[in-house]
Tab-separated table of C-alpha atoms and ligand atoms in Angstrom:
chain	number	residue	atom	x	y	z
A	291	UNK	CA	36.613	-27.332	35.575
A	292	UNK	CA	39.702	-25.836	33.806
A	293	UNK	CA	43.172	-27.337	35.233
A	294	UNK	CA	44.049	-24.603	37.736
A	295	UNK	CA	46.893	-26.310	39.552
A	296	UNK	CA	49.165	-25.201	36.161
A	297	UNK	CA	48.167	-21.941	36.929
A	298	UNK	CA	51.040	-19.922	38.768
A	299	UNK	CA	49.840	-17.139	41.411
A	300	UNK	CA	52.311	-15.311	42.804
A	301	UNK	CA	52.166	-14.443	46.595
A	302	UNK	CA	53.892	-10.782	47.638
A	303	UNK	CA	54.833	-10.488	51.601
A	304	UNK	CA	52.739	-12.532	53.990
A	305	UNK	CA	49.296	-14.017	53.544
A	306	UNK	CA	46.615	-15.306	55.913
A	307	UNK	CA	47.446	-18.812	56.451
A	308	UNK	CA	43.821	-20.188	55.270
A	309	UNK	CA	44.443	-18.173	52.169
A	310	UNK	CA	47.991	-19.439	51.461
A	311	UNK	CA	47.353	-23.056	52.226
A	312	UNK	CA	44.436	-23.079	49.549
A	313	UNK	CA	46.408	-21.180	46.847
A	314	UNK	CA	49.159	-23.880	47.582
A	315	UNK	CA	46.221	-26.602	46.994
A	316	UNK	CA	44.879	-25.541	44.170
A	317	UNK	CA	47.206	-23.198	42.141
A	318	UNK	CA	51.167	-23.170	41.343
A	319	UNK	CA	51.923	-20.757	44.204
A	320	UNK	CA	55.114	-18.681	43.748
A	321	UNK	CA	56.521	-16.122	46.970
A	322	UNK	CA	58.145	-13.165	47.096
A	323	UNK	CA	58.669	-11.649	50.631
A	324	UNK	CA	57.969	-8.186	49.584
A	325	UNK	CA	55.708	-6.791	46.587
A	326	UNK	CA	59.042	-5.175	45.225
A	327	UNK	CA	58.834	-5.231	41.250
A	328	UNK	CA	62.862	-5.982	41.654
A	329	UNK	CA	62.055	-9.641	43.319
A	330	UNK	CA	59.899	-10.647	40.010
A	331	UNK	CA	62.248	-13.473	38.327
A	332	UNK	CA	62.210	-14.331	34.903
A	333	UNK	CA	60.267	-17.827	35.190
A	334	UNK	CA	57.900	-15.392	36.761
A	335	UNK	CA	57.573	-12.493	34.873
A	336	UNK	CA	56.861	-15.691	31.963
A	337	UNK	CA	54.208	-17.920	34.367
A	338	UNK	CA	52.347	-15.327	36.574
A	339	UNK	CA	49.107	-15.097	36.237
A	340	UNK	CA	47.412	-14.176	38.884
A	341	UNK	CA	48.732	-12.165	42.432
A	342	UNK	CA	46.767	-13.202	45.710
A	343	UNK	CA	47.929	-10.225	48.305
A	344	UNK	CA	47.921	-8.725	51.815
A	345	UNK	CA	51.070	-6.329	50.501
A	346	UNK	CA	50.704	-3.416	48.447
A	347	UNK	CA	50.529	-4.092	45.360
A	348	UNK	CA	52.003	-1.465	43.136
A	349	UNK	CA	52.277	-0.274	39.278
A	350	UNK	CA	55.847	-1.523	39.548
A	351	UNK	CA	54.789	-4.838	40.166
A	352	UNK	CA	51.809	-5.102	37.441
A	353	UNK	CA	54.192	-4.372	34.961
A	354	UNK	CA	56.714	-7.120	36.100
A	355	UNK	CA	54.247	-9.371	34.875
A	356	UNK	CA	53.273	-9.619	31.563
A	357	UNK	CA	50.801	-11.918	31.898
A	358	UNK	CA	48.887	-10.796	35.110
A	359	UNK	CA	45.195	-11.240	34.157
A	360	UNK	CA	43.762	-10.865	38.159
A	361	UNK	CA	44.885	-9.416	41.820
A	362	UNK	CA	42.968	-10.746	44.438
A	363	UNK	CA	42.901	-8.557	47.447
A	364	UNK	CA	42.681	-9.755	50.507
A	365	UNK	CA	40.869	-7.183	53.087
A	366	UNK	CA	37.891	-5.269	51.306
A	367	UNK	CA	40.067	-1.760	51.680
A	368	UNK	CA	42.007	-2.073	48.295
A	369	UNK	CA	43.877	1.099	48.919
A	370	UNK	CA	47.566	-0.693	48.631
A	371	UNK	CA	46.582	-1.384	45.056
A	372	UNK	CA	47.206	0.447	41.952
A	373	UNK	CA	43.713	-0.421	40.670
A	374	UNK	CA	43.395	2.039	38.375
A	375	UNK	CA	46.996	1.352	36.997
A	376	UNK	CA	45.008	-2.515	37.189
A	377	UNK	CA	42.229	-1.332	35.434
A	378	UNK	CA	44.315	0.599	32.052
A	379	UNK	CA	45.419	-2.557	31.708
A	380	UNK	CA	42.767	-4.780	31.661
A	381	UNK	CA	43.632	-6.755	34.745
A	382	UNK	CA	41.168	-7.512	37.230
A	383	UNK	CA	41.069	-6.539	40.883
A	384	UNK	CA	38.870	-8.287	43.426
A	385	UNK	CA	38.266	-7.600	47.006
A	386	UNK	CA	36.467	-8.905	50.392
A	387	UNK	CA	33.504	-7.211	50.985
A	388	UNK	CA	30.529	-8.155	53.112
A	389	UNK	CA	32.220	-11.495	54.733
A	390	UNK	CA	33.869	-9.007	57.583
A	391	UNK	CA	30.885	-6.181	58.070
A	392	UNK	CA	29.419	-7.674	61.074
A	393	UNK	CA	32.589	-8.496	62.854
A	394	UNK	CA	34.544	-5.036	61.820
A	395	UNK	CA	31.298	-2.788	63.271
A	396	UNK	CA	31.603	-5.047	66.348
A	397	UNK	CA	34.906	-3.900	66.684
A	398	UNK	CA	34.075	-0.019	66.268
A	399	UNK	CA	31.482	-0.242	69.257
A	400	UNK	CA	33.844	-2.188	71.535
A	401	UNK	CA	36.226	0.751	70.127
A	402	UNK	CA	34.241	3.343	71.046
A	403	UNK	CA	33.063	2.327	74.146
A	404	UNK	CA	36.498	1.351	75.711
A	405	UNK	CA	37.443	5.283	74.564
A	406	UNK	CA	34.291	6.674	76.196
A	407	UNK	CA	34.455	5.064	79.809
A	408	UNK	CA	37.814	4.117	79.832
A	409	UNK	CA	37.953	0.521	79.987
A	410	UNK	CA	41.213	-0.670	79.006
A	411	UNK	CA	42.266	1.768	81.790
A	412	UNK	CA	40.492	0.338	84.609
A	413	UNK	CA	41.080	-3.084	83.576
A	414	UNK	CA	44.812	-2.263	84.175
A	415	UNK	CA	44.254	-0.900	87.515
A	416	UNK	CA	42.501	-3.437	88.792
A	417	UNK	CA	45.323	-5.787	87.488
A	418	UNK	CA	47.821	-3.807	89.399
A	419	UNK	CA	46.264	-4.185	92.664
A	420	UNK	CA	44.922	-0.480	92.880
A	421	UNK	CA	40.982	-1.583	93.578
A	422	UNK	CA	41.446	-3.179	97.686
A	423	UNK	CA	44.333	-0.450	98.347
A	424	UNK	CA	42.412	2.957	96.612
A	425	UNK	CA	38.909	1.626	97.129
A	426	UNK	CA	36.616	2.500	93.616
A	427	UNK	CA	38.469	2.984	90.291
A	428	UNK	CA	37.451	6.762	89.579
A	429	UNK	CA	34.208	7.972	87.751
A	430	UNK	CA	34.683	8.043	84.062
A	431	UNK	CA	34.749	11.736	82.922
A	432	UNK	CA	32.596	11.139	79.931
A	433	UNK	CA	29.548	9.077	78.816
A	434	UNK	CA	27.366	7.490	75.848
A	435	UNK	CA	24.533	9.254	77.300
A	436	UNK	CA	23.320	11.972	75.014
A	437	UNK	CA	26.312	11.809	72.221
A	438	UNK	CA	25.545	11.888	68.617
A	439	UNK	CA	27.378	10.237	66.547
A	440	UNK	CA	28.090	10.709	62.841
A	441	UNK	CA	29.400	8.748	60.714
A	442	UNK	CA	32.048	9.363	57.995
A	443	UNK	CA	31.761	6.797	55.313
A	444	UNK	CA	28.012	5.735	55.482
A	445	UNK	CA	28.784	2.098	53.360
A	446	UNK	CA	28.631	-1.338	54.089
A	447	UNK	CA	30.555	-1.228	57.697
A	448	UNK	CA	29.354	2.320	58.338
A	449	UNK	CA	25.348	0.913	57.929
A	450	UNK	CA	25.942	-1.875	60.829
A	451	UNK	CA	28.142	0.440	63.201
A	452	UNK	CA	24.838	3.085	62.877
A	453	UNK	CA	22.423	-0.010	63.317
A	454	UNK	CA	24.668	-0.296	66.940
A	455	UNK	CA	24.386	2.640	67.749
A	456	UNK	CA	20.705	2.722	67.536
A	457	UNK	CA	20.263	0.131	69.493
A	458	UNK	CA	22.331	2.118	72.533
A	459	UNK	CA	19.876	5.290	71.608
A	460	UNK	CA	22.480	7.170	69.797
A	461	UNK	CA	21.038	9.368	66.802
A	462	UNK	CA	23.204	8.779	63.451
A	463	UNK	CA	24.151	11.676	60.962
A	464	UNK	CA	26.850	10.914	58.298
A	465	UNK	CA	28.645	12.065	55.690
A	466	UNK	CA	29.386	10.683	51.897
A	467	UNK	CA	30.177	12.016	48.747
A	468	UNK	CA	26.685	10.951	47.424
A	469	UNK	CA	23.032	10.471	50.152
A	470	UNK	CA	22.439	7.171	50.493
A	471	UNK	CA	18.867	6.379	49.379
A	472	UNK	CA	16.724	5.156	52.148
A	473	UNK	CA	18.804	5.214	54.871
A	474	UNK	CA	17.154	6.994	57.849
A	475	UNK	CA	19.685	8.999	58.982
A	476	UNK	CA	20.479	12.919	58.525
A	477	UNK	CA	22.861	13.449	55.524
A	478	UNK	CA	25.621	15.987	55.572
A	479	UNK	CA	26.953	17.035	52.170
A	480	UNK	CA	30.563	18.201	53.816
A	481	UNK	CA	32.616	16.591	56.483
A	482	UNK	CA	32.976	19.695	58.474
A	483	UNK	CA	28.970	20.319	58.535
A	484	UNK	CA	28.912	16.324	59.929
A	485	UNK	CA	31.735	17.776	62.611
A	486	UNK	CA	30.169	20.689	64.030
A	487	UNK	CA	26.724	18.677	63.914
A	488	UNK	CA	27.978	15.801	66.129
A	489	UNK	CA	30.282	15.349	68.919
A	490	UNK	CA	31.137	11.394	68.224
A	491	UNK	CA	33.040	11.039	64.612
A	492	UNK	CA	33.488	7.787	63.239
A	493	UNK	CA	35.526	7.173	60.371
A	494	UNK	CA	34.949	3.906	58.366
A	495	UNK	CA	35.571	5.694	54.993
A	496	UNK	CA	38.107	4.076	52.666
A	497	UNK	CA	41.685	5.040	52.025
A	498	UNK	CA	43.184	6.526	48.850
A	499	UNK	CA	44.213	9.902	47.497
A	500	UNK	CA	39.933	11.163	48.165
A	501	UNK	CA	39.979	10.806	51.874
A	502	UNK	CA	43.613	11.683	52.566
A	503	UNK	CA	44.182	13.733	55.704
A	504	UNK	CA	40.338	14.307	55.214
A	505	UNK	CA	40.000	14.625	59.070
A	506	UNK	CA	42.076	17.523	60.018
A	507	UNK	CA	42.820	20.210	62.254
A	508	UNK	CA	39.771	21.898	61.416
A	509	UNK	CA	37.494	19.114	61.500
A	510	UNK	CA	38.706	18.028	64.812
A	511	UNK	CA	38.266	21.722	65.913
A	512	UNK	CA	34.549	21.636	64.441
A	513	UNK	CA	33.902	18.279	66.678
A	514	UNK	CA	34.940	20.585	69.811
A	515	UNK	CA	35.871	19.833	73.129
A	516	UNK	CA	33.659	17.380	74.337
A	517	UNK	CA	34.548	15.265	70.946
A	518	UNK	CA	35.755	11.621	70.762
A	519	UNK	CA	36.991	10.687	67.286
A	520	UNK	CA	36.826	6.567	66.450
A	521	UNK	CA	38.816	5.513	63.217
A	522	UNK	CA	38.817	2.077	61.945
A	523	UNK	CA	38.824	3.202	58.362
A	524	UNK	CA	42.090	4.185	57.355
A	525	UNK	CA	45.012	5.710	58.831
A	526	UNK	CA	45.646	8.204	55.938
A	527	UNK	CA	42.498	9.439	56.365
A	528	UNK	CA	43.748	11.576	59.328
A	529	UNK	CA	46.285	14.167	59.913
A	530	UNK	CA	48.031	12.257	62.619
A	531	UNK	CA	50.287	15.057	63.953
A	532	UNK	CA	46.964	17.318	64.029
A	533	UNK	CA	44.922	14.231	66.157
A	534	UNK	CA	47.582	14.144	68.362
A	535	UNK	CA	48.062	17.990	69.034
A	536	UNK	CA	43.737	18.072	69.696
A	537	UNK	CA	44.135	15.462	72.271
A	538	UNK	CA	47.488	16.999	73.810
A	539	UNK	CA	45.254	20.769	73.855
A	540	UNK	CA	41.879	19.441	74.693
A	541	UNK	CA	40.469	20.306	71.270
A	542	UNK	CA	38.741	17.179	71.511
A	543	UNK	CA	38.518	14.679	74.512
A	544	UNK	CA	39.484	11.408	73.427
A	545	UNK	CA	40.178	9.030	70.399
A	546	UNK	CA	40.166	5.416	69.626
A	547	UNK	CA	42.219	4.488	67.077
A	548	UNK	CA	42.023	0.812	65.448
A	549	UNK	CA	44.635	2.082	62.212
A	550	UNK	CA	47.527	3.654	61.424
A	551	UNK	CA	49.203	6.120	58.512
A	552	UNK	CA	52.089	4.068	58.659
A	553	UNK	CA	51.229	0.748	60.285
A	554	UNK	CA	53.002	-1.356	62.393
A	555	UNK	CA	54.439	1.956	63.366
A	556	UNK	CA	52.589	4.336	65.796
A	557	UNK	CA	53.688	7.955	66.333
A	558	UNK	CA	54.717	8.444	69.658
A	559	UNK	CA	52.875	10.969	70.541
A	560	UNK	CA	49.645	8.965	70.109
A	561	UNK	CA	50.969	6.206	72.238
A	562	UNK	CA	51.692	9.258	74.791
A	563	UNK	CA	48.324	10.306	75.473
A	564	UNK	CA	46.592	9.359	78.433
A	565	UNK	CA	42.941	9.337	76.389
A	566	UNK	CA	43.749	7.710	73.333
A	567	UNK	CA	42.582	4.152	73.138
A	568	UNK	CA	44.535	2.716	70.691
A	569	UNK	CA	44.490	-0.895	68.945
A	570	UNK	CA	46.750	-2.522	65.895
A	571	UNK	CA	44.544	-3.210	63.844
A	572	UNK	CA	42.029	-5.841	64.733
A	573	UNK	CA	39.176	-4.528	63.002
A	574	UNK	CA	38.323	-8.083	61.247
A	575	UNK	CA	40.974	-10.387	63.263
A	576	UNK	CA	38.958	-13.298	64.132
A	577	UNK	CA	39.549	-17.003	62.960
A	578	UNK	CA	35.887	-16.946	61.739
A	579	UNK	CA	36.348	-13.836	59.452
A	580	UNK	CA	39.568	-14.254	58.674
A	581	UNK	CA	38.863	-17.894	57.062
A	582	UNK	CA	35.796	-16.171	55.519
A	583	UNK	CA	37.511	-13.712	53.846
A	584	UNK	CA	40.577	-15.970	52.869
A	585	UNK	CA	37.922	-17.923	50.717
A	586	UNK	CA	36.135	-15.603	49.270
A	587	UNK	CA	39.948	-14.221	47.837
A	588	UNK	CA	40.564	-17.661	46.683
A	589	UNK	CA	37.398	-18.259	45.052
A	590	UNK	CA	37.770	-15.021	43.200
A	591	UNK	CA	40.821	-16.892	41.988
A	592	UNK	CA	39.140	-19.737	41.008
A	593	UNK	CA	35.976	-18.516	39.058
A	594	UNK	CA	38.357	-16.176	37.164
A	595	UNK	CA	40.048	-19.136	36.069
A	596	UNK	CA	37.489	-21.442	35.847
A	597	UNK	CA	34.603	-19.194	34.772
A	598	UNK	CA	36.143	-16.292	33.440
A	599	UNK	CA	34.298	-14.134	36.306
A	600	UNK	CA	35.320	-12.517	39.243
A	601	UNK	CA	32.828	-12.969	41.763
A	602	UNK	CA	33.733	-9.378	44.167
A	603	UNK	CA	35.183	-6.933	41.490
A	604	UNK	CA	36.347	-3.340	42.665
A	605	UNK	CA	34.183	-0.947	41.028
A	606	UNK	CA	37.393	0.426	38.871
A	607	UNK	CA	37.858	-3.322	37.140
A	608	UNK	CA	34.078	-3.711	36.977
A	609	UNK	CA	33.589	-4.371	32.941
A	610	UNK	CA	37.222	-5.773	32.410
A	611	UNK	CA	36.613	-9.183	31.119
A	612	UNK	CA	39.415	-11.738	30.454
A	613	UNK	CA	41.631	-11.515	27.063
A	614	UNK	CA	40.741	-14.217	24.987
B	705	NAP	P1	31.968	0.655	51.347
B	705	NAP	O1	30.718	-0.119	51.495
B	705	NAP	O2	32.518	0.891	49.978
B	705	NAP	O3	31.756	2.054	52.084
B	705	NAP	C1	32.620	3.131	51.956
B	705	NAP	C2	31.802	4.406	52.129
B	705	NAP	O4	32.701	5.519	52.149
B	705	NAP	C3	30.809	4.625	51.008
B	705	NAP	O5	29.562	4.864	51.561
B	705	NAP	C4	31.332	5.838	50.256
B	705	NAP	O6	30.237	6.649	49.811
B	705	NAP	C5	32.173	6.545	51.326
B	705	NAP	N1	33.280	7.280	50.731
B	705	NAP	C6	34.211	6.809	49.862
B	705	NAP	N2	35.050	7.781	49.506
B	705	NAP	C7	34.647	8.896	50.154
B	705	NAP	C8	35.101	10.246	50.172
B	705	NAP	N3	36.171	10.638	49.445
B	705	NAP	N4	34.452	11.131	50.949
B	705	NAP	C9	33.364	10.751	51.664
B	705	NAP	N5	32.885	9.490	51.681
B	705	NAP	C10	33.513	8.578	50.928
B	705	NAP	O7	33.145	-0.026	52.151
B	705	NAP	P2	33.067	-0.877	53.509
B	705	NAP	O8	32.934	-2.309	53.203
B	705	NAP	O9	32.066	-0.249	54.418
B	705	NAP	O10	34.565	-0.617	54.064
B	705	NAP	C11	34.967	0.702	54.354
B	705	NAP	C12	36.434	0.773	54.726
B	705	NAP	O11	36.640	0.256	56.039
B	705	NAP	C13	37.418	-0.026	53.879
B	705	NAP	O12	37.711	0.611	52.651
B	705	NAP	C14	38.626	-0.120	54.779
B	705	NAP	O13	39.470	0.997	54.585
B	705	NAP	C15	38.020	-0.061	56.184
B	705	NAP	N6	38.134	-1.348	56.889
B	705	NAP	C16	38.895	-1.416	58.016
B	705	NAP	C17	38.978	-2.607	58.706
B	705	NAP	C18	39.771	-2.716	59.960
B	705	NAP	O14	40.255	-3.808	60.270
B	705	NAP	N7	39.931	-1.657	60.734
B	705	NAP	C19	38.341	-3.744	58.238
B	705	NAP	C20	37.583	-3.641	57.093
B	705	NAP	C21	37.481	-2.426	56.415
B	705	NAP	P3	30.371	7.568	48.508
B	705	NAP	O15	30.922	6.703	47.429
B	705	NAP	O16	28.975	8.076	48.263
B	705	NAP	O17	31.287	8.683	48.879
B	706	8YV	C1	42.365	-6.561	57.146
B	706	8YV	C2	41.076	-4.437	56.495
B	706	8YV	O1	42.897	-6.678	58.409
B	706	8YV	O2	39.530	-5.461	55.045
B	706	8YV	C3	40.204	-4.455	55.295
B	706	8YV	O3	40.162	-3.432	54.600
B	706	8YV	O4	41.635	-3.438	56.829
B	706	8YV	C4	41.207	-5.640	57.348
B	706	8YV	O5	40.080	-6.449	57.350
B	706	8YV	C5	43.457	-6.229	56.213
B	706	8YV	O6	43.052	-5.964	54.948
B	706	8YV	C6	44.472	-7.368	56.180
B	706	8YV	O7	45.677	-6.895	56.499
């Protein structure tokens, strides 16, 4: 194996500590508390060679460094990073797919069904003493029973949220930008047609300028009033403003909500509303994935270095190969 610890990585904003310690173990790790191109030093802009990140990674910042050959992602959603800016120049981009499926469609079904019968809610009330003064929390207003769901962003994560919901007798439709062959579920070419087919929407589709705002007024309007909207895909992919009016108007009837347009912050509105159910972004947050995803990020490092071979490419940096 190739000496890696002469290799310097450079480390923008914070890192899962698994990751981090690892990098520092095997790698020359350099830190910069935000991925702002203006933090890049000179020693670094001269030794950098590869960028593990949580941050956003931006064009700014690939240009800092001359000799950036790889950016290891660290989540499989890969929206922060200028990968196509990555990919005109040759440099690699890796992400974390597969090791956080399981635990991120978990998450959606504890999601949805904490928005459906109110949960979280009744939890709290029995916390605050209501249950021997009031007697039985009240009857949830809506139910599982007879919902279909669809499903916007039928990949990886979207395949083992349907398998869920099969098991609790839910029928699947979803929605792509291509059918997925095989999969037993009814295919809707546009987002809107998934809408006004289904009354549960689940978004698991990936960030980026394609799905921006893709869930709007009018799709929300098309899910109608008996709707209940899940999203732990991406924050951009919904007009917040327009979520927050259907739930304020009773377009729709409730929403759980596991991300954010502009995370850590939540509009206030949102946090207003009686039937949102609203999380920050736990999707994947256990030890167990966590650590699994930290080293599969690291050993994308690694065989690049070693082998010359990324082992979880993004499908823009596919055929880049390294220089010499
Ligand atoms: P994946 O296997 O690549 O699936 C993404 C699916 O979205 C694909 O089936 C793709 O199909 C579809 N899609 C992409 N762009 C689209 C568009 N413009 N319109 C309609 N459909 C589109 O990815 P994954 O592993 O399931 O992860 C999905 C996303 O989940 C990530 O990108 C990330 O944003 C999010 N995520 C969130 C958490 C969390 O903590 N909440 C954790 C992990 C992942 P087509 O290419 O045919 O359109
Ligand atoms: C992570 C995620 O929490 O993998 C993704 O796309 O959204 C999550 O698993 C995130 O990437 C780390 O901040």
């Amino acid at each position: 194996m190739k000496v890696l610890d002469e290799i310097h990585v450079l480390v923008p904003g914070r890192l899962n500590e698994h990751a981090l310690r690892r990098i520092q173990d095997t790698f020359a790790l350099e830190a910069i508390p935000t991925g702002d191109a203006k933090l890049v030093t000179s020693r670094m802009a001269e030794g950098v060679r590869g960028i593990a990140s949580m941050a956003p990674v931006d064009a700014a910042l690939i240009d800092a460094l001359p000799r950036l050959e790889v950016i290891a992602n660290f989540g499989v959603g890969y929206d922060a990073v200028d990968a196509a800016h990555a990919a005109r120049k040759g440099i690699m981009v890796t992400n974390t797919p597969d090791v956080l499926t399981e635990e991120v469609a978990d998450t959606a079904l504890g999601l949805l069904i904490n928005t459906v019968r109110e949960l979280p809610k009744a939890e709290k009330w029995l916390r605050e003493g209501h249950w021997p003064k009031e007697g039985s929390y009240p009857l949830a207003g809506t139910t599982l029973r007879g919902r279909r769901a669809g499903i916007f962003g039928m990949g990886r994560i979207g395949t083992a949220i349907a398998r869920r919901l099969e098991a609790l007798g839910m029928p699947v439709a979803y929605h792509n930008r291509s059918r997925v062959e095989g999969a037993p579920y009814a295919y809707y070419p546009s987002l809107r047609a998934l809408a006004e087919a289904v009354d549960t929407l689940i978004c698991v589709a990936p960030g980026g300028k394609g799905t921006e705002k893709a869930v709007s007024a009018e799709i929300l309007k098309a899910l109608g009033p008996d709707g209940v909207f899940v999203n732990v895909g991406r924050g951009s992919s919904v007009d917040e403003d327009a979520l927050a009016a259907a739930l304020e108007n009773g377009t729709i009837r409730a929403a759980g909500l596991d991300v954010f347009a502009r995370e850590p912050n939540v509009p206030q509105r949102l946090l207003d509303l009686p039937n949102a159910c609203l999380l920050p972004h736990v999707g994947s947050s256990t030890v167990h994935t966590r650590n699994a995803m930290a080293d599969l990020q690291v050993e994308n490092l690694v065989s690049w270095f070693s082998e010359g071979r990324a082992l979880t490419p993004v499908p823009e940096t596919r055929d880049v190969r390294p220089k010499t």
